[in-house]
PDB file of C-alpha atoms in Angstrom:
ATOM      1  CA  UNK A   1      -2.602 212.164  31.088  1.00 92.00           C
ATOM      2  CA  UNK A   2      -2.836 212.737  34.648  1.00 94.00           C
ATOM      3  CA  UNK A   3      -6.212 212.639  36.341  1.00 96.00           C
ATOM      4  CA  UNK A   4      -5.305 215.410  38.773  1.00 97.00           C
ATOM      5  CA  UNK A   5      -5.154 217.788  40.513  1.00 98.00           C
ATOM      6  CA  UNK A   6      -8.410 217.956  42.483  1.00 98.00           C
ATOM      7  CA  UNK A   7      -8.852 221.573  42.800  1.00 98.00           C
ATOM      8  CA  UNK A   8     -12.423 221.508  44.499  1.00 97.00           C
ATOM      9  CA  UNK A   9     -12.878 224.239  47.267  1.00 97.00           C
ATOM     10  CA  UNK A  10     -14.644 222.160  49.886  1.00 95.00           C
ATOM     11  CA  UNK A  11     -16.982 223.667  52.475  1.00 92.00           C
ATOM     12  CA  UNK A  12     -18.577 220.814  53.833  1.00 92.00           C
ATOM     13  CA  UNK A  13     -16.816 218.703  56.224  1.00 92.00           C
ATOM     14  CA  UNK A  14     -19.429 215.961  55.910  1.00 94.00           C
ATOM     15  CA  UNK A  15     -18.644 215.442  52.450  1.00 92.00           C
ATOM     16  CA  UNK A  16     -16.560 212.334  52.071  1.00 91.00           C
ATOM     17  CA  UNK A  17     -14.263 213.600  49.512  1.00 92.00           C
ATOM     18  CA  UNK A  18     -12.692 216.367  51.631  1.00 92.00           C
ATOM     19  CA  UNK A  19      -9.508 214.456  52.004  1.00 93.00           C
ATOM     20  CA  UNK A  20      -8.675 214.528  48.334  1.00 94.00           C
ATOM     21  CA  UNK A  21      -8.752 218.539  48.278  1.00 96.00           C
ATOM     22  CA  UNK A  22      -6.519 221.234  49.296  1.00 97.00           C
ATOM     23  CA  UNK A  23      -9.177 222.544  51.486  1.00 96.00           C
ATOM     24  CA  UNK A  24     -11.879 225.767  51.982  1.00 96.00           C
ATOM     25  CA  UNK A  25      -9.688 228.603  51.069  1.00 97.00           C
ATOM     26  CA  UNK A  26      -9.902 229.484  47.459  1.00 98.00           C
ATOM     27  CA  UNK A  27      -6.631 231.345  47.193  1.00 98.00           C
ATOM     28  CA  UNK A  28      -4.644 228.438  48.781  1.00 98.00           C
ATOM     29  CA  UNK A  29      -6.655 226.098  46.546  1.00 98.00           C
ATOM     30  CA  UNK A  30      -5.647 228.216  43.512  1.00 98.00           C
ATOM     31  CA  UNK A  31      -2.001 228.412  44.159  1.00 98.00           C
ATOM     32  CA  UNK A  32      -1.603 224.676  45.128  1.00 98.00           C
ATOM     33  CA  UNK A  33      -3.621 223.989  41.584  1.00 98.00           C
ATOM     34  CA  UNK A  34      -1.379 226.234  39.495  1.00 98.00           C
ATOM     35  CA  UNK A  35       1.926 224.758  40.773  1.00 98.00           C
ATOM     36  CA  UNK A  36       0.598 221.082  40.629  1.00 98.00           C
ATOM     37  CA  UNK A  37      -0.351 221.984  37.141  1.00 98.00           C
ATOM     38  CA  UNK A  38       3.059 223.326  36.407  1.00 97.00           C
ATOM     39  CA  UNK A  39       4.779 220.294  37.973  1.00 96.00           C
ATOM     40  CA  UNK A  40       2.914 217.855  35.768  1.00 96.00           C
ATOM     41  CA  UNK A  41       2.871 219.579  32.470  1.00 97.00           C
ATOM     42  CA  UNK A  42       6.282 220.958  32.597  1.00 94.00           C
ATOM     43  CA  UNK A  43       7.436 223.611  30.152  1.00 89.00           C
ATOM     44  CA  UNK A  44       7.065 221.319  27.206  1.00 89.00           C
ATOM     45  CA  UNK A  45       4.222 218.931  26.805  1.00 88.00           C
ATOM     46  CA  UNK A  46       6.564 216.700  24.493  1.00 89.00           C
ATOM     47  CA  UNK A  47       8.267 215.848  27.922  1.00 90.00           C
ATOM     48  CA  UNK A  48       5.334 216.444  30.306  1.00 89.00           C
ATOM     49  CA  UNK A  49       1.875 215.225  31.261  1.00 95.00           C
ATOM     50  CA  UNK A  50      -1.410 216.543  30.883  1.00 95.00           C
ATOM     51  CA  UNK A  51      -2.838 217.559  34.043  1.00 98.00           C
ATOM     52  CA  UNK A  52      -6.695 217.251  34.641  1.00 98.00           C
ATOM     53  CA  UNK A  53      -8.114 219.775  36.964  1.00 98.00           C
ATOM     54  CA  UNK A  54     -11.324 218.310  38.271  1.00 98.00           C
ATOM     55  CA  UNK A  55     -14.155 218.607  39.279  1.00 97.00           C
ATOM     56  CA  UNK A  56     -15.656 221.428  37.514  1.00 98.00           C
ATOM     57  CA  UNK A  57     -17.353 222.777  39.389  1.00 97.00           C
ATOM     58  CA  UNK A  58     -18.747 223.351  43.017  1.00 96.00           C
ATOM     59  CA  UNK A  59     -18.413 219.715  43.888  1.00 95.00           C
ATOM     60  CA  UNK A  60     -17.266 220.405  47.412  1.00 93.00           C
ATOM     61  CA  UNK A  61     -20.434 221.980  48.479  1.00 93.00           C
ATOM     62  CA  UNK A  62     -23.106 219.236  47.832  1.00 92.00           C
ATOM     63  CA  UNK A  63     -26.642 219.201  49.465  1.00 92.00           C
ATOM     64  CA  UNK A  64     -26.395 217.598  52.874  1.00 91.00           C
ATOM     65  CA  UNK A  65     -22.755 216.590  52.289  1.00 90.00           C
ATOM     66  CA  UNK A  66     -23.678 213.728  50.049  1.00 89.00           C
ATOM     67  CA  UNK A  67     -21.518 212.910  47.162  1.00 88.00           C
ATOM     68  CA  UNK A  68     -23.160 213.472  43.724  1.00 83.00           C
ATOM     69  CA  UNK A  69     -26.204 215.650  45.276  1.00 90.00           C
ATOM     70  CA  UNK A  70     -27.345 218.675  44.063  1.00 91.00           C
ATOM     71  CA  UNK A  71     -25.313 221.804  44.648  1.00 94.00           C
ATOM     72  CA  UNK A  72     -26.978 225.383  45.644  1.00 95.00           C
ATOM     73  CA  UNK A  73     -24.399 228.066  45.129  1.00 96.00           C
ATOM     74  CA  UNK A  74     -25.162 231.690  44.433  1.00 96.00           C
ATOM     75  CA  UNK A  75     -23.724 232.808  40.935  1.00 95.00           C
ATOM     76  CA  UNK A  76     -21.256 235.301  42.712  1.00 97.00           C
ATOM     77  CA  UNK A  77     -20.071 232.741  45.259  1.00 97.00           C
ATOM     78  CA  UNK A  78     -19.735 230.313  42.382  1.00 97.00           C
ATOM     79  CA  UNK A  79     -17.441 232.831  40.402  1.00 97.00           C
ATOM     80  CA  UNK A  80     -15.518 234.165  43.385  1.00 97.00           C
ATOM     81  CA  UNK A  81     -14.673 230.688  45.564  1.00 98.00           C
ATOM     82  CA  UNK A  82     -15.351 227.677  43.509  1.00 98.00           C
ATOM     83  CA  UNK A  83     -14.317 228.538  39.885  1.00 98.00           C
ATOM     84  CA  UNK A  84     -11.352 230.772  40.881  1.00 98.00           C
ATOM     85  CA  UNK A  85      -8.895 227.827  41.151  1.00 98.00           C
ATOM     86  CA  UNK A  86      -9.974 226.653  37.860  1.00 98.00           C
ATOM     87  CA  UNK A  87      -9.852 229.990  36.127  1.00 98.00           C
ATOM     88  CA  UNK A  88      -6.272 230.500  37.721  1.00 98.00           C
ATOM     89  CA  UNK A  89      -5.079 227.225  36.484  1.00 98.00           C
ATOM     90  CA  UNK A  90      -6.248 227.845  33.086  1.00 98.00           C
ATOM     91  CA  UNK A  91      -4.900 231.419  32.982  1.00 98.00           C
ATOM     92  CA  UNK A  92      -1.742 231.028  34.918  1.00 98.00           C
ATOM     93  CA  UNK A  93      -0.503 227.555  34.154  1.00 97.00           C
ATOM     94  CA  UNK A  94      -2.060 226.672  30.961  1.00 97.00           C
ATOM     95  CA  UNK A  95      -4.057 223.880  31.897  1.00 98.00           C
ATOM     96  CA  UNK A  96      -4.893 221.544  29.251  1.00 97.00           C
ATOM     97  CA  UNK A  97      -7.239 218.999  30.653  1.00 98.00           C
ATOM     98  CA  UNK A  98     -10.283 219.449  32.891  1.00 98.00           C
ATOM     99  CA  UNK A  99     -12.948 217.073  34.229  1.00 98.00           C
ATOM    100  CA  UNK A 100     -16.664 217.880  34.806  1.00 97.00           C
ATOM    101  CA  UNK A 101     -18.365 217.134  38.145  1.00 96.00           C
ATOM    102  CA  UNK A 102     -21.096 214.745  38.651  1.00 94.00           C
ATOM    103  CA  UNK A 103     -23.658 217.085  40.170  1.00 94.00           C
ATOM    104  CA  UNK A 104     -26.260 219.367  39.023  1.00 94.00           C
ATOM    105  CA  UNK A 105     -25.497 223.078  39.618  1.00 94.00           C
ATOM    106  CA  UNK A 106     -28.828 225.226  39.260  1.00 90.00           C
ATOM    107  CA  UNK A 107     -30.860 222.216  38.102  1.00 91.00           C
ATOM    108  CA  UNK A 108     -28.495 221.568  35.241  1.00 94.00           C
ATOM    109  CA  UNK A 109     -26.086 218.509  35.324  1.00 95.00           C
ATOM    110  CA  UNK A 110     -22.497 219.742  34.879  1.00 96.00           C
ATOM    111  CA  UNK A 111     -21.797 217.210  32.183  1.00 96.00           C
ATOM    112  CA  UNK A 112     -24.630 218.909  29.895  1.00 95.00           C
ATOM    113  CA  UNK A 113     -23.815 222.557  30.917  1.00 97.00           C
ATOM    114  CA  UNK A 114     -22.777 224.450  27.952  1.00 97.00           C
ATOM    115  CA  UNK A 115     -22.539 227.453  29.924  1.00 97.00           C
ATOM    116  CA  UNK A 116     -19.991 226.027  32.074  1.00 98.00           C
ATOM    117  CA  UNK A 117     -17.921 224.061  29.719  1.00 98.00           C
ATOM    118  CA  UNK A 118     -17.926 225.967  26.568  1.00 97.00           C
ATOM    119  CA  UNK A 119     -19.372 229.885  27.403  1.00 98.00           C
ATOM    120  CA  UNK A 120     -17.172 230.124  30.512  1.00 98.00           C
ATOM    121  CA  UNK A 121     -14.364 227.756  30.295  1.00 98.00           C
ATOM    122  CA  UNK A 122     -13.621 228.187  26.611  1.00 98.00           C
ATOM    123  CA  UNK A 123     -15.018 231.574  25.416  1.00 98.00           C
ATOM    124  CA  UNK A 124     -14.508 233.711  28.379  1.00 98.00           C
ATOM    125  CA  UNK A 125     -11.516 231.961  29.885  1.00 98.00           C
ATOM    126  CA  UNK A 126      -9.698 231.118  26.774  1.00 98.00           C
ATOM    127  CA  UNK A 127      -9.008 227.317  27.474  1.00 98.00           C
ATOM    128  CA  UNK A 128      -7.810 225.374  24.585  1.00 95.00           C
ATOM    129  CA  UNK A 129      -7.365 221.789  26.077  1.00 96.00           C
ATOM    130  CA  UNK A 130      -9.488 218.943  26.478  1.00 97.00           C
ATOM    131  CA  UNK A 131     -12.647 218.496  28.598  1.00 98.00           C
ATOM    132  CA  UNK A 132     -13.182 214.884  29.951  1.00 97.00           C
ATOM    133  CA  UNK A 133     -16.072 213.360  31.678  1.00 96.00           C
ATOM    134  CA  UNK A 134     -15.926 212.143  35.184  1.00 94.00           C
ATOM    135  CA  UNK A 135     -16.059 208.434  34.974  1.00 93.00           C
ATOM    136  CA  UNK A 136     -19.801 207.265  33.644  1.00 91.00           C
ATOM    137  CA  UNK A 137     -20.946 210.923  33.788  1.00 91.00           C
ATOM    138  CA  UNK A 138     -22.401 210.709  30.413  1.00 92.00           C
ATOM    139  CA  UNK A 139     -24.302 207.753  31.325  1.00 90.00           C
ATOM    140  CA  UNK A 140     -25.373 209.465  34.230  1.00 90.00           C
ATOM    141  CA  UNK A 141     -26.892 212.274  32.172  1.00 88.00           C
ATOM    142  CA  UNK A 142     -29.373 209.362  31.179  1.00 82.00           C
ATOM    143  CA  UNK A 143     -29.457 207.290  34.157  1.00 84.00           C
ATOM    144  CA  UNK A 144     -29.407 209.468  37.330  1.00 83.00           C
ATOM    145  CA  UNK A 145     -30.229 212.854  35.811  1.00 79.00           C
ATOM    146  CA  UNK A 146     -32.947 211.562  33.376  1.00 85.00           C
ATOM    147  CA  UNK A 147     -32.339 214.185  30.572  1.00 80.00           C
ATOM    148  CA  UNK A 148     -33.134 211.586  28.301  1.00 87.00           C
ATOM    149  CA  UNK A 149     -33.894 207.795  27.839  1.00 87.00           C
ATOM    150  CA  UNK A 150     -31.482 207.613  24.843  1.00 88.00           C
ATOM    151  CA  UNK A 151     -27.647 206.946  24.864  1.00 87.00           C
ATOM    152  CA  UNK A 152     -27.413 208.777  21.634  1.00 89.00           C
ATOM    153  CA  UNK A 153     -29.062 211.963  23.324  1.00 90.00           C
ATOM    154  CA  UNK A 154     -26.935 211.656  26.331  1.00 91.00           C
ATOM    155  CA  UNK A 155     -23.896 211.699  24.126  1.00 92.00           C
ATOM    156  CA  UNK A 156     -25.374 214.596  21.971  1.00 93.00           C
ATOM    157  CA  UNK A 157     -26.261 216.770  25.052  1.00 93.00           C
ATOM    158  CA  UNK A 158     -22.485 216.057  26.484  1.00 94.00           C
ATOM    159  CA  UNK A 159     -20.864 216.691  22.907  1.00 94.00           C
ATOM    160  CA  UNK A 160     -22.865 219.981  22.637  1.00 95.00           C
ATOM    161  CA  UNK A 161     -22.085 220.930  25.977  1.00 96.00           C
ATOM    162  CA  UNK A 162     -18.217 220.518  25.306  1.00 96.00           C
ATOM    163  CA  UNK A 163     -16.962 217.133  26.771  1.00 96.00           C
ATOM    164  CA  UNK A 164     -14.239 216.053  24.377  1.00 96.00           C
ATOM    165  CA  UNK A 165     -13.528 212.408  26.067  1.00 95.00           C
ATOM    166  CA  UNK A 166     -15.866 210.139  27.563  1.00 95.00           C
ATOM    167  CA  UNK A 167     -13.997 208.191  30.333  1.00 95.00           C
ATOM    168  CA  UNK A 168     -13.459 205.473  31.547  1.00 93.00           C
ATOM    169  CA  UNK A 169     -14.147 203.822  27.969  1.00 89.00           C
ATOM    170  CA  UNK A 170     -16.133 204.889  24.894  1.00 89.00           C
ATOM    171  CA  UNK A 171     -19.556 203.564  26.088  1.00 89.00           C
ATOM    172  CA  UNK A 172     -21.977 206.533  24.914  1.00 89.00           C
ATOM    173  CA  UNK A 173     -19.323 207.890  22.674  1.00 92.00           C
ATOM    174  CA  UNK A 174     -18.717 204.576  20.960  1.00 92.00           C
ATOM    175  CA  UNK A 175     -21.219 202.583  18.773  1.00 90.00           C
ATOM    176  CA  UNK A 176     -24.253 204.434  19.755  1.00 86.00           C
ATOM    177  CA  UNK A 177     -22.788 207.657  18.808  1.00 90.00           C
ATOM    178  CA  UNK A 178     -21.841 206.226  15.366  1.00 92.00           C
ATOM    179  CA  UNK A 179     -25.149 205.239  14.999  1.00 89.00           C
ATOM    180  CA  UNK A 180     -26.567 208.370  15.999  1.00 90.00           C
ATOM    181  CA  UNK A 181     -24.304 210.227  13.429  1.00 94.00           C
ATOM    182  CA  UNK A 182     -25.199 207.786  10.646  1.00 94.00           C
ATOM    183  CA  UNK A 183     -29.186 208.110  11.143  1.00 92.00           C
ATOM    184  CA  UNK A 184     -28.815 211.994  11.366  1.00 92.00           C
ATOM    185  CA  UNK A 185     -29.665 212.413  14.986  1.00 89.00           C
ATOM    186  CA  UNK A 186     -26.270 214.113  15.559  1.00 90.00           C
ATOM    187  CA  UNK A 187     -24.494 216.282  12.932  1.00 92.00           C
ATOM    188  CA  UNK A 188     -21.200 215.069  11.665  1.00 93.00           C
ATOM    189  CA  UNK A 189     -19.942 218.715  12.214  1.00 93.00           C
ATOM    190  CA  UNK A 190     -20.420 218.429  15.722  1.00 92.00           C
ATOM    191  CA  UNK A 191     -18.133 215.347  15.835  1.00 92.00           C
ATOM    192  CA  UNK A 192     -15.642 216.967  13.700  1.00 94.00           C
ATOM    193  CA  UNK A 193     -15.372 220.102  15.903  1.00 91.00           C
ATOM    194  CA  UNK A 194     -14.469 217.586  18.944  1.00 91.00           C
ATOM    195  CA  UNK A 195     -12.029 215.737  17.094  1.00 93.00           C
ATOM    196  CA  UNK A 196     -10.411 218.954  15.622  1.00 93.00           C
ATOM    197  CA  UNK A 197      -9.666 219.524  19.421  1.00 90.00           C
ATOM    198  CA  UNK A 198      -7.758 216.392  19.924  1.00 88.00           C
ATOM    199  CA  UNK A 199      -5.802 216.896  16.761  1.00 89.00           C
TER     200      UNK A 199
END
């Protein structure tokens, strides 16, 4: 699995990750993204590599240009500019993996946004691949965003939103998740749904 391409549209030159992107134009970023995904995945995933488009979504316009800072983008601009490369990669290049962004969007951290990761990505666009967390993003739901003070609840929020794989290791999706399932905090049906996507 390749953790590329970065198809964030960047609109703030102060943001320190601008050099990772294809720039500020959504059409250019979309076309670069589609061809990058096709190049990695090839015509047959048995001989290709899963492409992982990142970071979903709006990461390139953080408040004050600061990495991980909240993002304030109106719904129409979010759709027409920042989501466009991701939608294009899903619909035109059969993107098979996507990574969430760290920040919060309209007050909701992307790692816990069912609207982004399930309603739009899967139900509306038809994405059928895997959603992977940016490194430690599930932990950040607890530590930085303070959505919960429980590791199990942070894992549950991510699972319910649509995060299939925790990266870089199974910290929150490891022993604490097993314990949460065993004590009834997390329903096994939720885990089954995620596992079925892997299979």
